[in-house]
Coordinates of C-alpha atoms in Angstrom, one line a residue:
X263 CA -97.3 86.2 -10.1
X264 CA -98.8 83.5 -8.0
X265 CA -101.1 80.6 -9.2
X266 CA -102.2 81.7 -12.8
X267 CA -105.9 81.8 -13.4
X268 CA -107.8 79.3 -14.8
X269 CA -109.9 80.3 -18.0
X270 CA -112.6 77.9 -18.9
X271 CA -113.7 77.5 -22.6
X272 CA -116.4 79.5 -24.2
X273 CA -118.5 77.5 -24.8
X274 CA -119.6 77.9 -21.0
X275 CA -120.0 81.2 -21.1
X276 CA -123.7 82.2 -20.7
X277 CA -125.2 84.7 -23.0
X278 CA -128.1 85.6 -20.8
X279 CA -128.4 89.3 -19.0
X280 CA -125.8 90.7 -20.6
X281 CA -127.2 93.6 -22.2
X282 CA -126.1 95.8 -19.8
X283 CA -122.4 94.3 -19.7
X284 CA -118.9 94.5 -21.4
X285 CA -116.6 92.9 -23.1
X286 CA -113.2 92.8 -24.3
X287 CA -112.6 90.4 -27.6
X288 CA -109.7 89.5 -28.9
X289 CA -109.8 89.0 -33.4
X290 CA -107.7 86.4 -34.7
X291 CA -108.7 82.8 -33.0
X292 CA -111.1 84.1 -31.4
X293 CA -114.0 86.1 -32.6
X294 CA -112.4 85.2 -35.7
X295 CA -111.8 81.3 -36.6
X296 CA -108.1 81.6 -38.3
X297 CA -105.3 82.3 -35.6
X298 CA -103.5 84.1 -38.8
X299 CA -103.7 87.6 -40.1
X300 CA -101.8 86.6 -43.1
X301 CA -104.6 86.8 -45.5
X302 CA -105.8 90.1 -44.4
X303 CA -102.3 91.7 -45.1
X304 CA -102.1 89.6 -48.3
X305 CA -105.4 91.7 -49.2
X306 CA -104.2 94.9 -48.4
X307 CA -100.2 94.3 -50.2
X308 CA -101.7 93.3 -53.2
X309 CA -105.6 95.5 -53.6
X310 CA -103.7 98.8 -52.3
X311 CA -100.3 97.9 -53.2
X312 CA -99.3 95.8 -56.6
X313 CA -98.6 92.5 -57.6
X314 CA -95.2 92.8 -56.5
X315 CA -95.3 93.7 -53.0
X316 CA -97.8 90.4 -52.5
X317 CA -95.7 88.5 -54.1
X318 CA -92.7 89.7 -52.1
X319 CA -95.2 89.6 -48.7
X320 CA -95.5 85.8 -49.8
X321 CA -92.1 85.1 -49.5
X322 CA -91.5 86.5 -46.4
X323 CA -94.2 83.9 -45.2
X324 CA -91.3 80.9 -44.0
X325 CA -89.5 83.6 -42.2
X326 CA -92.4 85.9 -40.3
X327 CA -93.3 82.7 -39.3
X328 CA -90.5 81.3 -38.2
X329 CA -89.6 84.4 -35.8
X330 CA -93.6 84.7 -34.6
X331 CA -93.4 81.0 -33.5
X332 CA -89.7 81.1 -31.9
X333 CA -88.8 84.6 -31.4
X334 CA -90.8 87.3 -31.1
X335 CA -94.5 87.6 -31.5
X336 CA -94.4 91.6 -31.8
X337 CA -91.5 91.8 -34.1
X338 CA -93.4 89.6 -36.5
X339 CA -96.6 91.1 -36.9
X340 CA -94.1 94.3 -37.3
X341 CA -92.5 93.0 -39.9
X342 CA -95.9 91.7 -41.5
X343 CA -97.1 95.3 -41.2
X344 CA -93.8 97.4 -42.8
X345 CA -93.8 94.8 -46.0
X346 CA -97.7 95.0 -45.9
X347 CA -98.5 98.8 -45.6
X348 CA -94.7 100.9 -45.9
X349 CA -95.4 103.5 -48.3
X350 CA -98.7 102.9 -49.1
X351 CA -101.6 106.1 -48.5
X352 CA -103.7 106.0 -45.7
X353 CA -106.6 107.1 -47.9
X354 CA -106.3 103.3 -50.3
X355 CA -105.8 101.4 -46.9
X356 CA -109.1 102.8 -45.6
X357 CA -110.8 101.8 -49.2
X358 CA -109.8 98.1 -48.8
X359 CA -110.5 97.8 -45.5
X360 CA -113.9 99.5 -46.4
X361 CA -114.7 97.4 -49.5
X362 CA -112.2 94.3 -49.8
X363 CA -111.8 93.4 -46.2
X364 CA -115.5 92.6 -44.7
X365 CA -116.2 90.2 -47.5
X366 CA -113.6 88.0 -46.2
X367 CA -113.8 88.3 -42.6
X368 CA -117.3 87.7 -42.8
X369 CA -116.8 84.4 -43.7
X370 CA -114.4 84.0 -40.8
X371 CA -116.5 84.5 -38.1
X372 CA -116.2 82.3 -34.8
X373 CA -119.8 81.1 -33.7
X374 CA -119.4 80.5 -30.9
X375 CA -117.5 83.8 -29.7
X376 CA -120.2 85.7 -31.6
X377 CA -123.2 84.1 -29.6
X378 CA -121.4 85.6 -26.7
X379 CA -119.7 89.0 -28.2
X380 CA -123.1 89.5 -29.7
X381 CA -125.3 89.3 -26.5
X382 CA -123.2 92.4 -24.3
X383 CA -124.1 96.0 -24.5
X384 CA -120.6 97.2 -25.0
X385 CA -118.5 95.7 -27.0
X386 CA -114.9 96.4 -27.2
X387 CA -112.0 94.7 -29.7
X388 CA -108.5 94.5 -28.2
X389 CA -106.2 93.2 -31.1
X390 CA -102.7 93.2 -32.6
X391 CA -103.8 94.1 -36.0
X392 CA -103.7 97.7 -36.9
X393 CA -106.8 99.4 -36.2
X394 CA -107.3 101.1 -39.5
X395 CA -107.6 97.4 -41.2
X396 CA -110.2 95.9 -39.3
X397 CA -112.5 98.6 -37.8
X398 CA -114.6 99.3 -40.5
X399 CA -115.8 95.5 -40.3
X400 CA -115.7 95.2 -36.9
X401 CA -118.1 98.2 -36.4
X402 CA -120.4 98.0 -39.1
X403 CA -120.8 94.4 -39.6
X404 CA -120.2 93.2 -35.9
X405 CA -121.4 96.6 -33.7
X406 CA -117.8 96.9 -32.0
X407 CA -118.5 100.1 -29.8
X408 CA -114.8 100.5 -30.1
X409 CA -111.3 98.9 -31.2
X410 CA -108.2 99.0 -29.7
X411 CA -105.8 98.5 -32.1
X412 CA -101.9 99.2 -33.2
X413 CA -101.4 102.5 -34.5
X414 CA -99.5 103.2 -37.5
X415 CA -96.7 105.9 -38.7
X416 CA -98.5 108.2 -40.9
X417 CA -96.4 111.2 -42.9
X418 CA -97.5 114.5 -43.3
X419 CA -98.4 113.6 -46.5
X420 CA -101.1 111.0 -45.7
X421 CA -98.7 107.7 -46.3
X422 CA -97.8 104.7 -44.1
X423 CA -94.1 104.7 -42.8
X424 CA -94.4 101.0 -42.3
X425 CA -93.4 101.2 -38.5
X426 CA -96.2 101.7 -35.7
X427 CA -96.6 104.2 -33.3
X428 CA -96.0 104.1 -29.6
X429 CA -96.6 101.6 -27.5
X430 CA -96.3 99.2 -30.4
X431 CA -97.9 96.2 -31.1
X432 CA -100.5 95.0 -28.4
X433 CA -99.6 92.1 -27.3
X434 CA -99.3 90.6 -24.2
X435 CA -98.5 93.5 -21.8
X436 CA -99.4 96.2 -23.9
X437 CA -103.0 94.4 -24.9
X438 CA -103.0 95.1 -20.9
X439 CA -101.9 98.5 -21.0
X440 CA -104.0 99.1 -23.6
X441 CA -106.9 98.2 -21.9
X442 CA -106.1 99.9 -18.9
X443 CA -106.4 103.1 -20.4
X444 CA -109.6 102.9 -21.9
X445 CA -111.5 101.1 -19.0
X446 CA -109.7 102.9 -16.4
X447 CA -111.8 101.2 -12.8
X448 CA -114.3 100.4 -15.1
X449 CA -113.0 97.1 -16.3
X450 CA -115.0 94.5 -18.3
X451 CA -117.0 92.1 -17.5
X452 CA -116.1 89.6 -19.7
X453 CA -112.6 88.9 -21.9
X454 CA -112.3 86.8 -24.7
X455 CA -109.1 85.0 -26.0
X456 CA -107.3 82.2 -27.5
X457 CA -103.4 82.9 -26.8
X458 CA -101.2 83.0 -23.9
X459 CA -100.6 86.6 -24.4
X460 CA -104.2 87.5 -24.2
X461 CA -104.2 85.9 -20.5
X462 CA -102.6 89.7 -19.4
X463 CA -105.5 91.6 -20.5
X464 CA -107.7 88.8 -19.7
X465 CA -107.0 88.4 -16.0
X466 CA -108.3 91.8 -15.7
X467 CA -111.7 91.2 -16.7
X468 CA -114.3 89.7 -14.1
X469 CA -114.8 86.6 -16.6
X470 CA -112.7 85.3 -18.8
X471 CA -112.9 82.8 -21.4
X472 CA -111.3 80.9 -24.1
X473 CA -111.5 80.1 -27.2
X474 CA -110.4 76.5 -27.8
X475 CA -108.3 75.4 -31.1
X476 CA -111.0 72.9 -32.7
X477 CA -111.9 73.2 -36.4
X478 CA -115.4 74.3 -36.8
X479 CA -117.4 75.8 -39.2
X480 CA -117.8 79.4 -39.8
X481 CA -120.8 81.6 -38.3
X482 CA -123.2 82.0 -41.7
X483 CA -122.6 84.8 -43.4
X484 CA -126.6 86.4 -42.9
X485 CA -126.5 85.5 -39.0
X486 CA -124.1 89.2 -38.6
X487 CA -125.6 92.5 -38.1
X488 CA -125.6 93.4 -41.4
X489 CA -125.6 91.3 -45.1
X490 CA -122.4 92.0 -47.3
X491 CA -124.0 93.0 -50.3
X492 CA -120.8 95.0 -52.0
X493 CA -117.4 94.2 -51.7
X494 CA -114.4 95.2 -54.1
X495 CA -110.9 93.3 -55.1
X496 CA -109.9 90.5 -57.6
X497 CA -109.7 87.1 -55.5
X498 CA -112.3 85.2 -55.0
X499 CA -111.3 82.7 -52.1
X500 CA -109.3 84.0 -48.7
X501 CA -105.8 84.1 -49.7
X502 CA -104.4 82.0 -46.9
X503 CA -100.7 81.3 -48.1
X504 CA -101.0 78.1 -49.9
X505 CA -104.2 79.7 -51.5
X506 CA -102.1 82.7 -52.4
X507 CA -99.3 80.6 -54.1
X508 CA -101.3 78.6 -55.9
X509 CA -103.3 81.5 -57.3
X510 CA -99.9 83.2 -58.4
X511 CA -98.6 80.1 -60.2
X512 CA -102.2 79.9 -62.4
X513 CA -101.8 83.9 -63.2
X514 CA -99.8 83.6 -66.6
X515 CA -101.2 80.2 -67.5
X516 CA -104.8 82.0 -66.7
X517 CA -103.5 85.1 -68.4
X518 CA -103.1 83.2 -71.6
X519 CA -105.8 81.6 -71.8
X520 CA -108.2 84.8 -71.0
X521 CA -106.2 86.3 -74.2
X522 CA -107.1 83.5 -76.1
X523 CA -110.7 83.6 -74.6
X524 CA -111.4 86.9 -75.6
X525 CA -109.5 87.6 -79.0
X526 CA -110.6 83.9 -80.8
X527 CA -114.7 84.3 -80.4
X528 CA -114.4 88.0 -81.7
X529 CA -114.6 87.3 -85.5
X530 CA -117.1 84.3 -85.1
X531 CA -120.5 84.1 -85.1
X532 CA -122.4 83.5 -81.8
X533 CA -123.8 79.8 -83.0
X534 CA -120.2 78.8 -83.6
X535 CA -118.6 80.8 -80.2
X536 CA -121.5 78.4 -78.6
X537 CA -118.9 75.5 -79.3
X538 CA -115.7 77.6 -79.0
X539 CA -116.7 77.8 -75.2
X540 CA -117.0 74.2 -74.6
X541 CA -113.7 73.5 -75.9
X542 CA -112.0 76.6 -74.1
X543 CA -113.6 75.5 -70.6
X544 CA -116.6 78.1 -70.5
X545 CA -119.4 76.8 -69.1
X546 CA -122.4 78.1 -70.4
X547 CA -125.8 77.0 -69.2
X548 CA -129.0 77.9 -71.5
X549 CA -132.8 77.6 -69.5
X550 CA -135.9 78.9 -71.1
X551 CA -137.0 79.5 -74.4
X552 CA -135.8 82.9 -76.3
X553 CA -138.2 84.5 -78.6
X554 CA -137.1 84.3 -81.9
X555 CA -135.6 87.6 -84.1
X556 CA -137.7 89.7 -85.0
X557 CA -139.1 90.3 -88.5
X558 CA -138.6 92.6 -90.8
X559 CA -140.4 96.1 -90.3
X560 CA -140.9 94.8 -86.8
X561 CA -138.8 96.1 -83.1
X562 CA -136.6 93.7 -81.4
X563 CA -137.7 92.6 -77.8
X564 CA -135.7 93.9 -74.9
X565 CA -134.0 91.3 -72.8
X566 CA -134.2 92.9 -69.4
X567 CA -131.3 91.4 -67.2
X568 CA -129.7 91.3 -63.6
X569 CA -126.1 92.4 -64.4
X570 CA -123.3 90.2 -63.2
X571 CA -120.5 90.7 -65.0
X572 CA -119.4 93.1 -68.0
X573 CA -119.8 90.0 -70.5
X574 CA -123.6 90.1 -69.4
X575 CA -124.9 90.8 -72.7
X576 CA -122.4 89.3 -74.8
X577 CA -123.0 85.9 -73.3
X578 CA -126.6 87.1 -73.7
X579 CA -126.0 86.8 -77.3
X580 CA -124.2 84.2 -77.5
X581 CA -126.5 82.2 -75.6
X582 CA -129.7 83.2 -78.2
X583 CA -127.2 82.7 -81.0
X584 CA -127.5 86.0 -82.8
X585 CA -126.3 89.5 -83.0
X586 CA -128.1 92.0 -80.7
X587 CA -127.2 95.4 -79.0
X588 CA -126.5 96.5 -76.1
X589 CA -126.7 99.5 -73.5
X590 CA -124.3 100.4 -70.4
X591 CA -124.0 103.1 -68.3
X592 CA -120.1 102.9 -68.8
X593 CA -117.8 101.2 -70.8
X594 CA -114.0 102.0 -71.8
X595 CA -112.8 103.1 -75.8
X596 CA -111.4 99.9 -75.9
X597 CA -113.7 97.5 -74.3
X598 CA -116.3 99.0 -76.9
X599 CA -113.9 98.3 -80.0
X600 CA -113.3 94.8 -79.1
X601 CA -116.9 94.1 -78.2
X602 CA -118.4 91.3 -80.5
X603 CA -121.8 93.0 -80.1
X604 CA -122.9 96.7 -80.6
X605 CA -122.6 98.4 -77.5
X606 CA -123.5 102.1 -77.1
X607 CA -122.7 103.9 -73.3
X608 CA -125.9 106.1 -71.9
X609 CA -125.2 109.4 -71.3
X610 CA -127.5 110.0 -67.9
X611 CA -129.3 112.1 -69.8
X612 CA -132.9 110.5 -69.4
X613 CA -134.4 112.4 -73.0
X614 CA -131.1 111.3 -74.8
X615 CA -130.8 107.6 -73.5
X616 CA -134.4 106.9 -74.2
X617 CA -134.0 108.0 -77.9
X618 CA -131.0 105.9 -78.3
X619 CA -133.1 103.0 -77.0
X620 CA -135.4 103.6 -79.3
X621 CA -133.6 103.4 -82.4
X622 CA -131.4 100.3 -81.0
X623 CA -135.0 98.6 -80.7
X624 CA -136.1 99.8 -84.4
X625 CA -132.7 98.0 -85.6
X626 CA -133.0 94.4 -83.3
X627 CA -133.6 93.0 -80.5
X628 CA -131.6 95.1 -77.5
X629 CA -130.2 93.7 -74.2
X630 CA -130.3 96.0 -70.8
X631 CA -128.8 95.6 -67.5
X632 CA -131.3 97.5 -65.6
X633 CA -128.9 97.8 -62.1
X634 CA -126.8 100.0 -64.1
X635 CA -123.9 98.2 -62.5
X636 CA -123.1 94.9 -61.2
X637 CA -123.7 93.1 -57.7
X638 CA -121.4 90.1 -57.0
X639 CA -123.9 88.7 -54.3
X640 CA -127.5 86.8 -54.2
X641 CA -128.9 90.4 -54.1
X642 CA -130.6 92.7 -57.0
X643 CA -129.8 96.3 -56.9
X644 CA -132.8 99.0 -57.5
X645 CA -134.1 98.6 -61.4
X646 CA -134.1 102.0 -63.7
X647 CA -137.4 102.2 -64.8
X648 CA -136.2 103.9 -68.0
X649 CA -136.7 101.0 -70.2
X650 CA -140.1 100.3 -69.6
X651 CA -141.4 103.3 -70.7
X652 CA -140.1 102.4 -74.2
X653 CA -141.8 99.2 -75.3
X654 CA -144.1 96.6 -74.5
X655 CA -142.0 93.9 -76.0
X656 CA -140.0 92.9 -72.8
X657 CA -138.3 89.6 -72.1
X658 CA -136.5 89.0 -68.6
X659 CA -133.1 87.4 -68.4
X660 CA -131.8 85.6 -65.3
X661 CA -127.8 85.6 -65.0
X662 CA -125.8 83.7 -62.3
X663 CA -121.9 83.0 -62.3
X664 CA -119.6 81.2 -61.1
X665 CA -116.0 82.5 -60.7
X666 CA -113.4 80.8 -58.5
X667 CA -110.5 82.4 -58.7
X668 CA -110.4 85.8 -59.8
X669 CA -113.8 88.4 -60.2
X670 CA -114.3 89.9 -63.1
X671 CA -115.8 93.5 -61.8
X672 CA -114.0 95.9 -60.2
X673 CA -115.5 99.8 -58.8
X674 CA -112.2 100.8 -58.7
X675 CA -109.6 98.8 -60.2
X676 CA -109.4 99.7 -64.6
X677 CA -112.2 98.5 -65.6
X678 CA -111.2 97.1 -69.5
X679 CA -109.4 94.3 -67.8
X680 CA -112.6 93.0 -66.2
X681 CA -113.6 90.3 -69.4
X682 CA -109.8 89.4 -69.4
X683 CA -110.4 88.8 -65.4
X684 CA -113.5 86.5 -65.8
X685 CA -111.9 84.8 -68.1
X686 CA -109.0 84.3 -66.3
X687 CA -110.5 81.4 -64.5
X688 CA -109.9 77.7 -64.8
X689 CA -113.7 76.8 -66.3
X690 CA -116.2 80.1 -65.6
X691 CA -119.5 79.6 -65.8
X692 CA -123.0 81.5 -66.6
X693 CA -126.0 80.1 -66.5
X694 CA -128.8 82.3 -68.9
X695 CA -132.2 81.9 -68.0
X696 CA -134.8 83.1 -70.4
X697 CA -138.0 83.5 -69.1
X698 CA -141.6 84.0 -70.7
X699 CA -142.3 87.7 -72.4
X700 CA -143.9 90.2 -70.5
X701 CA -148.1 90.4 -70.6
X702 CA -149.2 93.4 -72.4
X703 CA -151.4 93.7 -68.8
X704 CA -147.8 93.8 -67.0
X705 CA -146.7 96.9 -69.1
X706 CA -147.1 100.0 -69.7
X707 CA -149.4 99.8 -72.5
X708 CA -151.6 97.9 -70.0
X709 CA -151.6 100.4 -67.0
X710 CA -149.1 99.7 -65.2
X711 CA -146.6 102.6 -64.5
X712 CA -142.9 102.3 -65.8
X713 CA -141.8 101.8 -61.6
X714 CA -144.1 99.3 -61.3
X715 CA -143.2 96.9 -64.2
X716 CA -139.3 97.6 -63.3
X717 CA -140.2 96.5 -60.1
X718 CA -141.9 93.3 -60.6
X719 CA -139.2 92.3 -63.2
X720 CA -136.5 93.0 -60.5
X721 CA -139.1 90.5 -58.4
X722 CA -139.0 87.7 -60.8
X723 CA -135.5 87.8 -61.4
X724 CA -134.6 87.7 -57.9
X725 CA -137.4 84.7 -57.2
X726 CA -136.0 82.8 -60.3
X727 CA -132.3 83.1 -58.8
X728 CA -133.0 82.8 -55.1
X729 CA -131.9 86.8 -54.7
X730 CA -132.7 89.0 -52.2
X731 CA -134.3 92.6 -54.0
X732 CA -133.3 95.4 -52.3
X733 CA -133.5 99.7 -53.0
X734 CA -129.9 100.0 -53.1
X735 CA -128.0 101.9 -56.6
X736 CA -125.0 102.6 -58.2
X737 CA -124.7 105.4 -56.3
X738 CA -124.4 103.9 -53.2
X739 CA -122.2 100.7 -54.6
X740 CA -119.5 103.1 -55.8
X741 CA -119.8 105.5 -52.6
X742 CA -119.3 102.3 -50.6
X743 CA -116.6 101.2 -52.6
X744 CA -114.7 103.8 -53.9
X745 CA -115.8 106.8 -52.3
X746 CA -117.6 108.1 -55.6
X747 CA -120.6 108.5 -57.6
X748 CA -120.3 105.9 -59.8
X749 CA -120.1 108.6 -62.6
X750 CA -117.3 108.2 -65.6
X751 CA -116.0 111.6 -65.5
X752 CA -116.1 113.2 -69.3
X753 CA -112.9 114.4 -70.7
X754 CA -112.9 117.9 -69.9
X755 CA -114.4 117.1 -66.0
X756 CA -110.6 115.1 -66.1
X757 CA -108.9 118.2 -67.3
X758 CA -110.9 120.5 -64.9
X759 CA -110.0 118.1 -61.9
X760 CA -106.1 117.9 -62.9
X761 CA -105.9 121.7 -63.3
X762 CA -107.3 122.2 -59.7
X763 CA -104.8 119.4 -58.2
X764 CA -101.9 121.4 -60.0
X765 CA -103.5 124.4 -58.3
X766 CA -103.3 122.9 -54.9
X767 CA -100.0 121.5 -55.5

């Protein structure tokens, strides 16, 4: 082949003029900062597989690695993919690349690649991976006009084989090939790389450039096209393997102690649970001054909140120290039997949710998360503006957590193992911050119209807690995430829904 070509680092390469330009990126190393896919297969094994095949994908770790380093780079990543995705449906792949993936990749992000990736007009992704695992990221969250990706075996019925199609995996030649195809004469201006086997696509681009193996900080997470505001799955921190292990070795230590958590504070009082969670390793922070409970003859206040977690309002009460009620838009048979609190689901029906609210109010004070569904980052979701057409008496909550191992929401995971999941970790913490009681001038009975006081609650909140208010809902959270409407489907909309399937079957 002659002299090879010399590719100079990217840090040289000048983002001016390019907006009428091209280029070709490799991911992993290079617009991305880890040179391992690892934790991205991890992610997909274990959020649309089970427990098991991550577990069994972890094992396989000393040996994929061994043949990627001394064998065969192709035959690894193969191998990585059949254990990862053999078997699985094509339809749950594309909902965790969609909702678990991003989260994670967008705290990946090379900054220096993306200065340069970010200034072209085209921009094209030439990568090993399979394509149906990173695209959804790569397009929405980093304007990839297209990616070039491996393929995968698909059955008629809509499930991975595990094996790819032809070519195979792109690398090295068939990254070449690849591009080839697609650019045709046409080629890019610019290529992008941090491997030897990216030189073979590289050398046909006018530029090339790499991307050298120094440790530096990811790109911040707001500097992208677009904010992650919702993302799905149960891990918290990028399951690189040593991550993974570790977080597989504290599952049935963290699963007894979540057991533990939850069943011991159920017959106590909140003043006593207070203590309980010091000496169980719940962190529980208490700003503001509550009102106190109301007195006889007269309606409890409602505590307006942001809504975090499912254990919002219980940590709500325990937090002021007495029993109060609570309203959500969904909540499982069991969830509500083993609730310390009263908690009583709305129906969607605006005249009967309002007269439930109502007569929760004549009988205490009344806690309601006005998302009507939780947000995991610095963001507040649209607030109903239900509630504030119902008293005057209205006392905003601020709720932050902390979780660092395992989340305890989930759009589409079962949802009565979310309080065992927040608990599941090593010392969880909330902080409750109580802020001053509404102005009757700031209500309803003042003026103001029910959208305008839901508004400027959801503007306080957000100020006290450094989030970002935005206009998004439930709706589109659970469209995002799992392809619904958010809505708990009543018994007979189940049996309606499994009669048609039998039909089509």
């Amino acid at each position: 082949m002659g002299t090879q070509r010399h590719f100079r680092p990217v840090s040289e390469c000048s983002s001016e003029n390019r907006g009428n330009q091209t280029v070709a990126a490799d991911l992993d190393g290079t617009l991305l900062v880890s040179r391992s896919a690892f934790p991205y297969y991890m992610l997909v094994a274990l959020e649309a597989g089970s427990l098991l095949r991550a577990i069994i994908l972890l094992a396989s770790v000393p040996l994929l690695y061994f043949i990627y380093l001394f064998i065969s780079e192709s035959l690894a990543i193969k191998m990585f993919i059949y254990i990862a995705f053999a078997g699985l449906k094509i339809r749950e792949i594309e909902l965790v690349s969609r909702s678990v993936l991003p989260k994670f990749y967008a705290e990946d992000v090379h900054p220096e690649s993306w200065r340069v990736f970010n200034s072209f007009g085209k921009r094209y992704i030439i990568t090993a991976n399979p394509r149906i695992m990173v695209e959804p990221f790569l397009k929405t969250y980093m304007g990839a006009d297209k990616v070039l990706g491996t393929e995968l075996e698909v059955t008629k019925s809509g499930r991975a084989t595990g094996f790819v199609q032809k070519p195979g995996v792109l690398v090295g030649e068939k990254k070449k090939a690849a591009a080839l195809r697609e650019f045709g004469v046409n080629l890019p201006d610019v290529g992008l790389g941090d491997r030897d086997t990216d030189r073979d696509f590289m050398y046909l681009c006018k530029e090339g450039y790499m991307v050298p193996r120094t440790k530096c900080e990811p790109l911040p997470r707001n500097k992208l096209l677009s904010p992650v505001i919702f993302h799905e799955g149960r891990l918290v921190q990028r399951p690189t393997p040593v991550a993974a292990l570790l977080t597989f070795l504290w599952m049935p230590i963290g699963i007894i102690l979540s057991i533990i958590r939850v069943y011991l504070n159920i017959p106590l009082t909140e003043r006593i649970v207070r203590y309980t969670y010091k000496i169980l390793g719940i962190h529980l922070i208490v700003k503001g001054t509550p009102p106190p409970p109301p007195k006889k003859g007269q309606s409890g206040v409602l505590f307006v909140c942001n809504h975090r977690t499912v254990l919002d309002p219980v940590v709500t009460a325990v937090a002021l120290g007495r029993k109060i009620s609570c309203v959500t838009y969904s909540i499982s048979k069991f969830s509500e039997l083993i609730s310390p609190i009263k908690a009583v689901a709305l129906s969607r029906e605006r005249e009967k949710d309002a007269a439930n609210i109502k007569r929760l109010l004549e009988e205490g004070d009344l806690v309601i998360c006005a998302e009507g569904t939780t947000c995991r980052e610095p963001f507040l979701l649209r607030f109903s503006a239900l509630f504030a057409e119902l008293t005057d008496r209205i006392v905003p909550v601020a709720i932050n957590t902390k979780q660092s191992v395992f989340y305890g929401t989930s759009a589409r995971g079962y949802k009565f193992l979310d309080p065992y999941f927040v608990f599941m970790n090593p010392m969880p913490t909330y902080e409750i911050t109580f802020l001053n009681q509404l102005p009757t001038e700031l209500t309803c009975k003042g003026g103001k119209s029910p959208i305008e006081v839901a508004n400027y609650i959801q503007r306080v909140l957000a100020g006290t807690l450094g989030f970002e208010c935005t206009n998004l809902t439930r709706k589109d959270k659970y469209a995002i995430l799992a392809g619904t409407d958010g809505r708990v489907p009543s018994k007979k909309e189940k049996e309606k829904k499994n009669e048609k399937e039998k039909e089509k079957a």
